Tab-separated table of C-alpha atoms in Angstrom:
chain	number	residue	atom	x	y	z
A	1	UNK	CA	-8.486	2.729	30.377
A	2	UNK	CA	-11.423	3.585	32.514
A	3	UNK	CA	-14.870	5.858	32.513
A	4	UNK	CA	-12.561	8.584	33.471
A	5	UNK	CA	-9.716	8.286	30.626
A	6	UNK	CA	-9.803	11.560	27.788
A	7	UNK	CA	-10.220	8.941	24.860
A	8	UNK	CA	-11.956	5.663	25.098
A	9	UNK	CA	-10.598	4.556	21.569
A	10	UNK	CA	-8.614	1.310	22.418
A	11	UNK	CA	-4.839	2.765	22.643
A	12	UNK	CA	-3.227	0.296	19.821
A	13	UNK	CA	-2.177	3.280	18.346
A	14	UNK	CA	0.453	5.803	19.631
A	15	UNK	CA	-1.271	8.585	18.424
A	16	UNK	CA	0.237	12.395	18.086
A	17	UNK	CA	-1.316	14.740	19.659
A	18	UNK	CA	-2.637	16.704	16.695
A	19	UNK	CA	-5.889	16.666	14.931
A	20	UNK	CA	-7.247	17.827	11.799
A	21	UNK	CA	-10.731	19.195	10.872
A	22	UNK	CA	-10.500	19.642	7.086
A	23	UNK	CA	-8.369	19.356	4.320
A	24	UNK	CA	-7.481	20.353	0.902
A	25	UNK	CA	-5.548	18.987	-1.776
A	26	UNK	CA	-2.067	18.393	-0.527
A	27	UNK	CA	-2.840	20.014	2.454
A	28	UNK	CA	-4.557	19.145	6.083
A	29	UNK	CA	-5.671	22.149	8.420
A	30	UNK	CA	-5.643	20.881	12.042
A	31	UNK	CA	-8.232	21.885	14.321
A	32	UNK	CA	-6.066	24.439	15.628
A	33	UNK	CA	-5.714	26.561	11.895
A	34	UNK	CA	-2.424	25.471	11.302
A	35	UNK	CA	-1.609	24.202	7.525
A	36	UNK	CA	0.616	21.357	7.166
A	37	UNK	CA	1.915	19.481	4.052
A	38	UNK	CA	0.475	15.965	3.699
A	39	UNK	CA	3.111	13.697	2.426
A	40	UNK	CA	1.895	10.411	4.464
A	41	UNK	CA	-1.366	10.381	2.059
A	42	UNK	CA	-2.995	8.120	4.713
A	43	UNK	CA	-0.202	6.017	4.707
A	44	UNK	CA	-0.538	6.024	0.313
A	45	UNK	CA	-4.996	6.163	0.728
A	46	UNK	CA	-5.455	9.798	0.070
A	47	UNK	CA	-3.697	9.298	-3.462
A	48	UNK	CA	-5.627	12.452	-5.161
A	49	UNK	CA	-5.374	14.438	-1.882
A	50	UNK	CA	-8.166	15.773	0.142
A	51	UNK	CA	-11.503	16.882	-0.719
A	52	UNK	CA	-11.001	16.230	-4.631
A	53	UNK	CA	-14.312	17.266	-6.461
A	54	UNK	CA	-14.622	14.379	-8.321
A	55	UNK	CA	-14.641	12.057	-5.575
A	56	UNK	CA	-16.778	14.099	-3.287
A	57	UNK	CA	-19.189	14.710	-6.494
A	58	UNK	CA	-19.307	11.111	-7.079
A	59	UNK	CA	-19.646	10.488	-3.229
A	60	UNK	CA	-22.962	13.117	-3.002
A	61	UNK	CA	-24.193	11.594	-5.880
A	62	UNK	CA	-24.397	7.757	-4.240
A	63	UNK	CA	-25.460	8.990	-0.982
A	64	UNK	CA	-28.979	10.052	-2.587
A	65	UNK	CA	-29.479	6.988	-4.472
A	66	UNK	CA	-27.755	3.835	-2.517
A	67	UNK	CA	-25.839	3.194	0.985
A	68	UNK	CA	-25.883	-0.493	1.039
A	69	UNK	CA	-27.236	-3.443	-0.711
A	70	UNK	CA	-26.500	-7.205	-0.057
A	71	UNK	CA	-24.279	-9.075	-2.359
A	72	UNK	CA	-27.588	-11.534	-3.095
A	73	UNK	CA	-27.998	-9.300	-5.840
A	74	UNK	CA	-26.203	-8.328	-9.206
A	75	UNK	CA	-24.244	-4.761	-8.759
A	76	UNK	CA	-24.106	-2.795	-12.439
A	77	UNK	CA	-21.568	-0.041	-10.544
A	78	UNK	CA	-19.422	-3.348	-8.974
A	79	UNK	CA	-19.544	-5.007	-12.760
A	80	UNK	CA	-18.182	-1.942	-14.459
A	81	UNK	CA	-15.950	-1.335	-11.645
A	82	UNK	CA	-14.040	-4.964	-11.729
A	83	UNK	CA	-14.811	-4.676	-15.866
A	84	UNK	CA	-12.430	-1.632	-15.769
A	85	UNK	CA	-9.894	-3.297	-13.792
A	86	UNK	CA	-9.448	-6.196	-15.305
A	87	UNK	CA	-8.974	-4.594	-18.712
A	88	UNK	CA	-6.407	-2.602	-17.155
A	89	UNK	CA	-4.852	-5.750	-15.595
A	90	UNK	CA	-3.651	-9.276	-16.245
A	91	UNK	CA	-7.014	-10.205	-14.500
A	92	UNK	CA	-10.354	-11.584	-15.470
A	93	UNK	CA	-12.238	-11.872	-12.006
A	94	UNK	CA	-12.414	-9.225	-9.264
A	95	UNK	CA	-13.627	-9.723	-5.644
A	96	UNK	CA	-14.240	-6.452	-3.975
A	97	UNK	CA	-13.282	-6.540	-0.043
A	98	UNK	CA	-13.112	-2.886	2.473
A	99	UNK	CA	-9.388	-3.392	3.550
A	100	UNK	CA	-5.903	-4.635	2.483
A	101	UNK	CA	-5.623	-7.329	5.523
A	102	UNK	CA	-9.115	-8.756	3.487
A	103	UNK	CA	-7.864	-8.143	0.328
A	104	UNK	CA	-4.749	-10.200	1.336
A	105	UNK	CA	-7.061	-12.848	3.531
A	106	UNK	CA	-9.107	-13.602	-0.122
A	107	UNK	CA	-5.747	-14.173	-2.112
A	108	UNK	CA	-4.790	-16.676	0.366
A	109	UNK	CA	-7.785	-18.442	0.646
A	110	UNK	CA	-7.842	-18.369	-3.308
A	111	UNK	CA	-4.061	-19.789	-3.665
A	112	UNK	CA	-5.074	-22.212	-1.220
A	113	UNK	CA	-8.380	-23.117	-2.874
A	114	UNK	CA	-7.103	-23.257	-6.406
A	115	UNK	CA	-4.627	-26.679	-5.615
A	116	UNK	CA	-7.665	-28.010	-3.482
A	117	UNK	CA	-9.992	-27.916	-6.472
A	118	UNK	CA	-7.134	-29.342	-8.666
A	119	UNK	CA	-7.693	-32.528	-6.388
A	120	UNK	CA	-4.493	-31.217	-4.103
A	121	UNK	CA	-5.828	-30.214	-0.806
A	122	UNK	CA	-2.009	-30.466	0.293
A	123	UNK	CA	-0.937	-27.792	-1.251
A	124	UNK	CA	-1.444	-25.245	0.934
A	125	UNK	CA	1.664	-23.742	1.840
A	126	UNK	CA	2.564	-20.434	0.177
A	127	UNK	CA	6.487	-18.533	0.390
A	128	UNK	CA	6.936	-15.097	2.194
A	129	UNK	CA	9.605	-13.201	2.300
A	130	UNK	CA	11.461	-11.442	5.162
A	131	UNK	CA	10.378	-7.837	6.002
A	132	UNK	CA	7.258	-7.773	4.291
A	133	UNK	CA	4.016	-6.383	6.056
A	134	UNK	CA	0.778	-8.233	4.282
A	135	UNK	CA	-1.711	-7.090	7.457
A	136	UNK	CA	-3.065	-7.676	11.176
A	137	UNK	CA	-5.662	-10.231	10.845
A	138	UNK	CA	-4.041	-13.524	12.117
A	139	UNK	CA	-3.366	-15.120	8.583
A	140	UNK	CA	-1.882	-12.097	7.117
A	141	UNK	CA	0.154	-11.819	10.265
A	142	UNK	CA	1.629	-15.464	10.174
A	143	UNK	CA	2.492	-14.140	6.564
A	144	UNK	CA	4.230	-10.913	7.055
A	145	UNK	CA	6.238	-13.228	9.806
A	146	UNK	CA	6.978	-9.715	12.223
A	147	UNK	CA	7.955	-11.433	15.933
A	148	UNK	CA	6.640	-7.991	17.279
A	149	UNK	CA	3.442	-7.880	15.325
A	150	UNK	CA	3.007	-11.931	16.393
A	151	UNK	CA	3.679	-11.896	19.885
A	152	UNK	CA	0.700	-12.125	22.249
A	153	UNK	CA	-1.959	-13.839	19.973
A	154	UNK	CA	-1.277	-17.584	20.417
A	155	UNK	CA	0.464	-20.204	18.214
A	156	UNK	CA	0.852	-18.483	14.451
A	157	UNK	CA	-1.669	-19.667	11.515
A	158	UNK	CA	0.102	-22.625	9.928
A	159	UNK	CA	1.494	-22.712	6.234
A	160	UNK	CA	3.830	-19.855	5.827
A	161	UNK	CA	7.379	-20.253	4.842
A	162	UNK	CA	9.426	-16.963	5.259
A	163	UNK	CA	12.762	-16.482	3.274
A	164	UNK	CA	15.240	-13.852	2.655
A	165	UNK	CA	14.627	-10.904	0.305
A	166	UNK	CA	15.893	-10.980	-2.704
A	167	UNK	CA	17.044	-14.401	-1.999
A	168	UNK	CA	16.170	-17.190	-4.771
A	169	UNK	CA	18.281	-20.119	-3.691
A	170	UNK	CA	15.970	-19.558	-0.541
A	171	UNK	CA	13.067	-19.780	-2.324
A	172	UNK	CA	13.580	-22.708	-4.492
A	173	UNK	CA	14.631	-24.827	-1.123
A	174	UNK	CA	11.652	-23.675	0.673
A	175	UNK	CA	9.544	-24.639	-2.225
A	176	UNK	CA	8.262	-28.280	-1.792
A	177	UNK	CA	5.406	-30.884	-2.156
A	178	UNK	CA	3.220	-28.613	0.036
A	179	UNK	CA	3.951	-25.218	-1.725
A	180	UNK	CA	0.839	-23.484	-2.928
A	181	UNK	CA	2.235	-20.470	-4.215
A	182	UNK	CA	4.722	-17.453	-3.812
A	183	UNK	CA	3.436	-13.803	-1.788
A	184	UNK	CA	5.668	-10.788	-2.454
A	185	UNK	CA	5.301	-7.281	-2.478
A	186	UNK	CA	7.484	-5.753	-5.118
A	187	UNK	CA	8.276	-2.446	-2.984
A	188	UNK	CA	8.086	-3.198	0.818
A	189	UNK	CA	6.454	-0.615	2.192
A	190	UNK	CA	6.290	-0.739	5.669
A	191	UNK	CA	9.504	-3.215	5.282
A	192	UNK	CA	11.495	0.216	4.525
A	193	UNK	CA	10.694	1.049	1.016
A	194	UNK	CA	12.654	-2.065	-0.545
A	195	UNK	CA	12.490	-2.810	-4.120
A	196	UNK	CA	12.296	-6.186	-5.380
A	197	UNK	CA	14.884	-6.410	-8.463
A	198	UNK	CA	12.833	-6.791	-11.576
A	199	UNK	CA	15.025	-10.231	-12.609
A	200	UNK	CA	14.108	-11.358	-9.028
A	201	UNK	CA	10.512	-11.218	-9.914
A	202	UNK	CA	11.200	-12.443	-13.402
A	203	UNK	CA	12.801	-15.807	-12.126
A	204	UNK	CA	10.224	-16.515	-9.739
A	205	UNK	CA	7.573	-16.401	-12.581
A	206	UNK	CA	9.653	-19.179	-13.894
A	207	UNK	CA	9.396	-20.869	-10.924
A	208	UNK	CA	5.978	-21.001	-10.152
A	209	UNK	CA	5.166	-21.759	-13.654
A	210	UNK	CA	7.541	-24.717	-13.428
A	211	UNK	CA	6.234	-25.968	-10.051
A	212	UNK	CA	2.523	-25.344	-10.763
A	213	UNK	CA	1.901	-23.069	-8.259
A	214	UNK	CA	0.583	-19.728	-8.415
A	215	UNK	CA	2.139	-16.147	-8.064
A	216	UNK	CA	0.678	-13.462	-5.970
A	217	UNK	CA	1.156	-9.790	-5.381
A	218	UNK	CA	0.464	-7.532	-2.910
A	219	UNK	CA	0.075	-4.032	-4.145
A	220	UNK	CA	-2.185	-2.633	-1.250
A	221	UNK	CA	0.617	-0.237	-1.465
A	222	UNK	CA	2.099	0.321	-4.683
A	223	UNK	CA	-1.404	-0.130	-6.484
A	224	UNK	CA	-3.080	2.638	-7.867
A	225	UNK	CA	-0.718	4.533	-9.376
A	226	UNK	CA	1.743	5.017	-6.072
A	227	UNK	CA	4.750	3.838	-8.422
A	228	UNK	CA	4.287	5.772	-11.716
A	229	UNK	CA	2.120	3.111	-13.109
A	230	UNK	CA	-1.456	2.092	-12.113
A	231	UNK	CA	-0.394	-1.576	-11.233
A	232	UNK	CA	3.549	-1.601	-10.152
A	233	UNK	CA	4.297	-4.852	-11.779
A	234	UNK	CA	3.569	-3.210	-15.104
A	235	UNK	CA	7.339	-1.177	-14.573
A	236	UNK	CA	8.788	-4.992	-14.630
A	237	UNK	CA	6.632	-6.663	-17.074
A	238	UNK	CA	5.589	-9.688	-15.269
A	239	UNK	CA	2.161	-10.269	-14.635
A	240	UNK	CA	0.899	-12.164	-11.305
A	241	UNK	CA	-1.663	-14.952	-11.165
A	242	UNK	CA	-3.245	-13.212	-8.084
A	243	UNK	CA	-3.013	-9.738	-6.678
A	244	UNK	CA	-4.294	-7.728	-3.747
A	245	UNK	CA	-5.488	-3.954	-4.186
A	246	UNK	CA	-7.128	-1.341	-1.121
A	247	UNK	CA	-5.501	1.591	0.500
A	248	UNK	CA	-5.546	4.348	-2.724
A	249	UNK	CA	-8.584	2.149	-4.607
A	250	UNK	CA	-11.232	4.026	-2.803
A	251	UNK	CA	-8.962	7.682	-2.898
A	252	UNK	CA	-10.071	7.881	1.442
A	253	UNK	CA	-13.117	5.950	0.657
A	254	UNK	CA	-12.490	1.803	2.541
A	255	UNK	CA	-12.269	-0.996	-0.236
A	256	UNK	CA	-10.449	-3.673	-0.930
A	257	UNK	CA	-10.312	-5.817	-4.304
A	258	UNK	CA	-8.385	-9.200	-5.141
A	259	UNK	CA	-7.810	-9.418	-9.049
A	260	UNK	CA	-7.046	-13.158	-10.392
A	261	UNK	CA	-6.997	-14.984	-13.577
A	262	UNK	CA	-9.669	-17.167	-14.874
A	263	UNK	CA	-7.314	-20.164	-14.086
A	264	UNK	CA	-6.262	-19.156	-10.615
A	265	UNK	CA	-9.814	-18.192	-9.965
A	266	UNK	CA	-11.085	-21.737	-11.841
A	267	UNK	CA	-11.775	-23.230	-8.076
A	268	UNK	CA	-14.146	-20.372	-6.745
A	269	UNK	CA	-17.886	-20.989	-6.377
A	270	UNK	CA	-20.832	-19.358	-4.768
A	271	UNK	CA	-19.859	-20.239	-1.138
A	272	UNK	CA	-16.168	-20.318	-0.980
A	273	UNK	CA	-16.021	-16.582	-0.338
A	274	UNK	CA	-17.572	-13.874	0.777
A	275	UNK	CA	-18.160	-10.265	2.428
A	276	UNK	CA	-21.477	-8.511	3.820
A	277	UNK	CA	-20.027	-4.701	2.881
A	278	UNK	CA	-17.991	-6.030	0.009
A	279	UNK	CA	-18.055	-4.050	-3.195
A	280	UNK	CA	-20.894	-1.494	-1.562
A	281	UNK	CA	-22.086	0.986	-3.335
A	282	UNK	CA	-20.552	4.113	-2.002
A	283	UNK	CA	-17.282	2.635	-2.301
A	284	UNK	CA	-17.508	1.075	-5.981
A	285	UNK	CA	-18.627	4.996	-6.696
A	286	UNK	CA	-15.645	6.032	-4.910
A	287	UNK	CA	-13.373	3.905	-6.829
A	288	UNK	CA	-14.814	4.646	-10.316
A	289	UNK	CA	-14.102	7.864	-9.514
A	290	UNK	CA	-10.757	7.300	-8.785
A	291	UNK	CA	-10.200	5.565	-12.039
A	292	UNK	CA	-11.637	8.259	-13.611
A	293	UNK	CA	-8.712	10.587	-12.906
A	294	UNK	CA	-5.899	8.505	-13.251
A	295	UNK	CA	-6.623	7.157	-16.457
A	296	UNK	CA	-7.251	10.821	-17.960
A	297	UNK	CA	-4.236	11.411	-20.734
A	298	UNK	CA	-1.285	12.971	-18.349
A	299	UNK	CA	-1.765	11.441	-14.858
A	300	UNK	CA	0.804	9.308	-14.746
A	301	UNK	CA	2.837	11.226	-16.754
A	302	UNK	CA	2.595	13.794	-13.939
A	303	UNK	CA	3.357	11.388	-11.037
A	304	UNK	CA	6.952	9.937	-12.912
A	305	UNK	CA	7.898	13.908	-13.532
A	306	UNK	CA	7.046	14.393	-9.602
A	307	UNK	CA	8.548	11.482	-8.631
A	308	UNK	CA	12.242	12.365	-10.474
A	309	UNK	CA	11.851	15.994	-9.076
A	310	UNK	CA	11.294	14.836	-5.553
A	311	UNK	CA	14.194	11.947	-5.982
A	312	UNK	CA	16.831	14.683	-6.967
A	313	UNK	CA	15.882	17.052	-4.699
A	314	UNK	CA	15.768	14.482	-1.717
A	315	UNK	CA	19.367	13.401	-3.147
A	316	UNK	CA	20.411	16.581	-3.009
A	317	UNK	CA	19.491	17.326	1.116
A	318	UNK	CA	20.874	13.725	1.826
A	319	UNK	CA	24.438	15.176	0.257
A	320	UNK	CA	24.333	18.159	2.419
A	321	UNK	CA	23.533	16.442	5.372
A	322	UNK	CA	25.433	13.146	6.043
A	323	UNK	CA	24.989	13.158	9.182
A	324	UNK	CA	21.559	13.442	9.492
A	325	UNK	CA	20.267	11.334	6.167
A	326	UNK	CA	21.703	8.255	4.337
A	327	UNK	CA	20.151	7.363	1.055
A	328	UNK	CA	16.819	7.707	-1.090
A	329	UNK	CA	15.079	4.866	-2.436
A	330	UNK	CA	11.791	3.645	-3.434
A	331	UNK	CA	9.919	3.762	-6.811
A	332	UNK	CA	7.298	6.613	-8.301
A	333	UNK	CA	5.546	8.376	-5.163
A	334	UNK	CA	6.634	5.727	-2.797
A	335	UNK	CA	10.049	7.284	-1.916
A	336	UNK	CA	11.784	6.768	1.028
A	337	UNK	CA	15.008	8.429	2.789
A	338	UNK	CA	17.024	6.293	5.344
A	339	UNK	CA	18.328	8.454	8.009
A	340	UNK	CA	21.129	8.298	10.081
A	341	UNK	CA	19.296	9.720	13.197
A	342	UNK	CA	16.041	7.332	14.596
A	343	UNK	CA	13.177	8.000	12.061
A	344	UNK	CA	11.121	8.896	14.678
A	345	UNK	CA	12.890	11.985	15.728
A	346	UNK	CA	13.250	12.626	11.608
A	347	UNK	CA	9.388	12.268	11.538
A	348	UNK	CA	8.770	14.451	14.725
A	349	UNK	CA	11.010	17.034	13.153
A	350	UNK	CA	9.622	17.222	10.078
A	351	UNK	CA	6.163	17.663	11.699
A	352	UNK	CA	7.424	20.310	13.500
A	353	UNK	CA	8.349	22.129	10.261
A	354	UNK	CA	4.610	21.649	9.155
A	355	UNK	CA	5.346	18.415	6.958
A	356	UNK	CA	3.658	15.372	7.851
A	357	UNK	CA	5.714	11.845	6.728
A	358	UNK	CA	5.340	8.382	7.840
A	359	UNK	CA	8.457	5.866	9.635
A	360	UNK	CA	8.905	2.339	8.240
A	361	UNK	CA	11.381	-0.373	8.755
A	362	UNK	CA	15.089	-0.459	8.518
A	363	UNK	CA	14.997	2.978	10.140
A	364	UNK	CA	13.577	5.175	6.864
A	365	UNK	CA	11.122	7.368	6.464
A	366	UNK	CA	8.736	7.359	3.601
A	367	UNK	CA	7.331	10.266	1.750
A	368	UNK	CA	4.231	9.569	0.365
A	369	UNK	CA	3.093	12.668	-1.383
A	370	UNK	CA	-0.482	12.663	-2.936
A	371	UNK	CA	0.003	11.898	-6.652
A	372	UNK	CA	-1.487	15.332	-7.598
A	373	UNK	CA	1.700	16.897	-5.944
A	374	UNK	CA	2.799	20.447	-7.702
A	375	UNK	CA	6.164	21.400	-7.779
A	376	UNK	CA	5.824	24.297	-5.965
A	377	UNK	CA	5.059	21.545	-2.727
A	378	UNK	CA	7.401	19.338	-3.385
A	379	UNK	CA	9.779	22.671	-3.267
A	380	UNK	CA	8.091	23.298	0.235
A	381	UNK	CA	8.737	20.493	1.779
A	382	UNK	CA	12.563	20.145	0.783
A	383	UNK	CA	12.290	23.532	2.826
A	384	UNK	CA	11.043	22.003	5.602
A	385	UNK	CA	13.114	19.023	5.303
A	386	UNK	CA	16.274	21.326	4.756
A	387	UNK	CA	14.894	23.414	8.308
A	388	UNK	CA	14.378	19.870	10.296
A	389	UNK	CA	17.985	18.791	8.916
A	390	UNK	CA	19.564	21.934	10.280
A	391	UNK	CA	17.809	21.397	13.513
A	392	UNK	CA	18.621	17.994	13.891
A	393	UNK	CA	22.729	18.436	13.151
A	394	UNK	CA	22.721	21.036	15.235
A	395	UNK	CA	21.355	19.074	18.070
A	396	UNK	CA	23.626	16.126	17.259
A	397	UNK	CA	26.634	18.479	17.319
A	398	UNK	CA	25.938	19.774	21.044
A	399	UNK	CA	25.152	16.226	22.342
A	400	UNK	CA	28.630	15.079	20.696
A	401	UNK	CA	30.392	18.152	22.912
């Protein structure tokens, strides 16, 4: 980079060369006119699409009234906010953060902090799992475990354990004297859109309720209705001690929120956490406003009748073209389709046919529509998908003459 370069944005991002100037609904509008379907959300943040008039209402509204105000002093939108939460979760405290690597940082420091006001400052140590993605600050790093996402920034933050998916036997040896608690996500997201099985997540509540230690999830992803339920751990019917929200909290807007129980949350005092922007006021607006719609009689309702329509016609693409696409998985509006050919060129393709996705791990691609999705798009971009299928076989089948 120098004074001459087009972009002095730091280049940590390998950016496509498109931009977008507006958008609405489902839909962005780059800066050149073009319309393309948005089925990367944000990467699941854009949950009730673009420009929705109850979030920009509820936006103008705050604007004229309050930016900012310091956490020194009570918040009556921040109170009704983590009010509203918790009586739609297993939680009784809230701490409101701006991103899903902070969200993640406080549920750490509060599994951590719990054992060390128990009078057991060596319990520290808390269980990952292999191909999970909790976040790029250097904690959440050490926990997601990546060699790729590690390499470069010095030794990794101590007191992570990392074990196979899906593997108990591996979690019950890696559980010991210094074992603070157990991090999961119950779809991977970036990981490849992996589902933890529900009796997977069943017996390790057992576990941590045996060993005294707490369990924590990370739905920065799947929160917020991205699986057909506002919370996905409601779908399996276990409830966490701990649990990290962001990404579609805000609908576009940043926040961040770590939900706990009164016992895990027993060791927190004025002091032992904290955040300037935390909780401010345009975002608390924001995410009122986002509650607002989902918990209207029908959301979710709508968002599990999406989801099956999008999973059969997805299965039905993947049968036509073998060699092109493998498999659907995922859960709700977090679907993703492992291809045959690299996800990037699946991605590029797609994009090409005006529908906008997003890669992940163990080459799949995810399709994140917004979870106010019609029909009619979902039957647009199985068109598209069918045209970048076609494209991509045909392609195949010259390189294989």
């Amino acid at each position: 980079m120098t004074k001459s370069a087009t972009s002095h944005l730091l280049p940590v991002f390998a950016r496509v060369d498109l931009a977008f100037e507006r958008g609405e609904g489902c839909w962005l509008i780059a800066t050149n006119g073009e319309r393309y379907l948005d089925f990367t959300s944000g990467v699941a943040v854009n949950a009730l699409g673009h420009a929705h008039p109850h979030l920009v209402k509820a936006l103008q509204e705050q604007a004229t009234k309050l930016w900012h105000m310091s956490n020194l002093f009570r918040s009556p939108d921040g109170e009704r906010l983590a009010a509203r939460l918790c009586e739609q979760s297993f939680a009784d405290y809230v701490f409101f953060c701006n991103s899903g690597a902070e969200a993640l940082e406080g549920v750490i420091k509060l599994v951590r902090h719990y054992h060390f006001s128990k009078g057991h400052p060596e319990r520290y140590r808390i269980v990952t799992f292999e191909g999970a993605f909790h976040g790029r600050t250097l904690a959440t790093l050490a926990a997601t475990g990546t060699a790729k996402y590690l390499e470069g920034f010095g030794p990794p933050v101590d007191g992570f354990d990392q074990v196979p998916h899906g593997d108990l036997e591996a979690v019950k040896k890696a559980i010991g004297p210094h074992t603070a608690g157990i991090l999961i996500e119950l779809v991977q997201g970036e990981g490849g859109v992996r589902s933890a099985q529900p009796s997977f997540i069943k017996a390790l509540r057992a576990l941590c309720d045996e060993q005294g230690i707490l369990l924590a999830f990370d739905e920065v992803q799947t929160g917020m209705g991205r699986t057909g339920e506002l919370f996905a751990y409601k779908r399996i019917g276990v409830e966490p001690d701990v649990m990290s929200l962001a990404k579609a909290l805000g609908g576009g807007f940043p926040i961040g929120a770590v939900l706990a129980s009164s016992e895990a949350a027993s060791g927190m005092a004025p002091g032992s956490h904290g955040s300037t922007f935390g909780g401010n006021p345009l975002a608390v607006a924001a995410a009122n406003a986002v509650l607002d719609v989902m918990l209207a009689p029908g959301f979710f309702e709508h968002v599990q009748k999406m989801s099956l329509l999008l999973k059969q016609k997805l299965a039905s693409v993947v049968d036509r073209y073998p060699s092109v696409l493998a498999e659907v998985r995922g859960e709700g509006l977090l679907i993703g389709v492992k291809a045959v050919v690299p996800s990037a060129d699946l991605v590029a393709a797609l994009r090409d046919q005006k529908l906008l996705t997003v890669g992940a791990g163990d080459n799949v691609v995810r399709f994140l529509a917004p979870l106010i999705v019609s029909e009619a798009e979902i039957e647009q971009s199985m068109q598209s998908l069918e045209r970048a299928c076609t494209a991509l076989a045909a392609k195949d089948k010259a390189a294989a003459r």
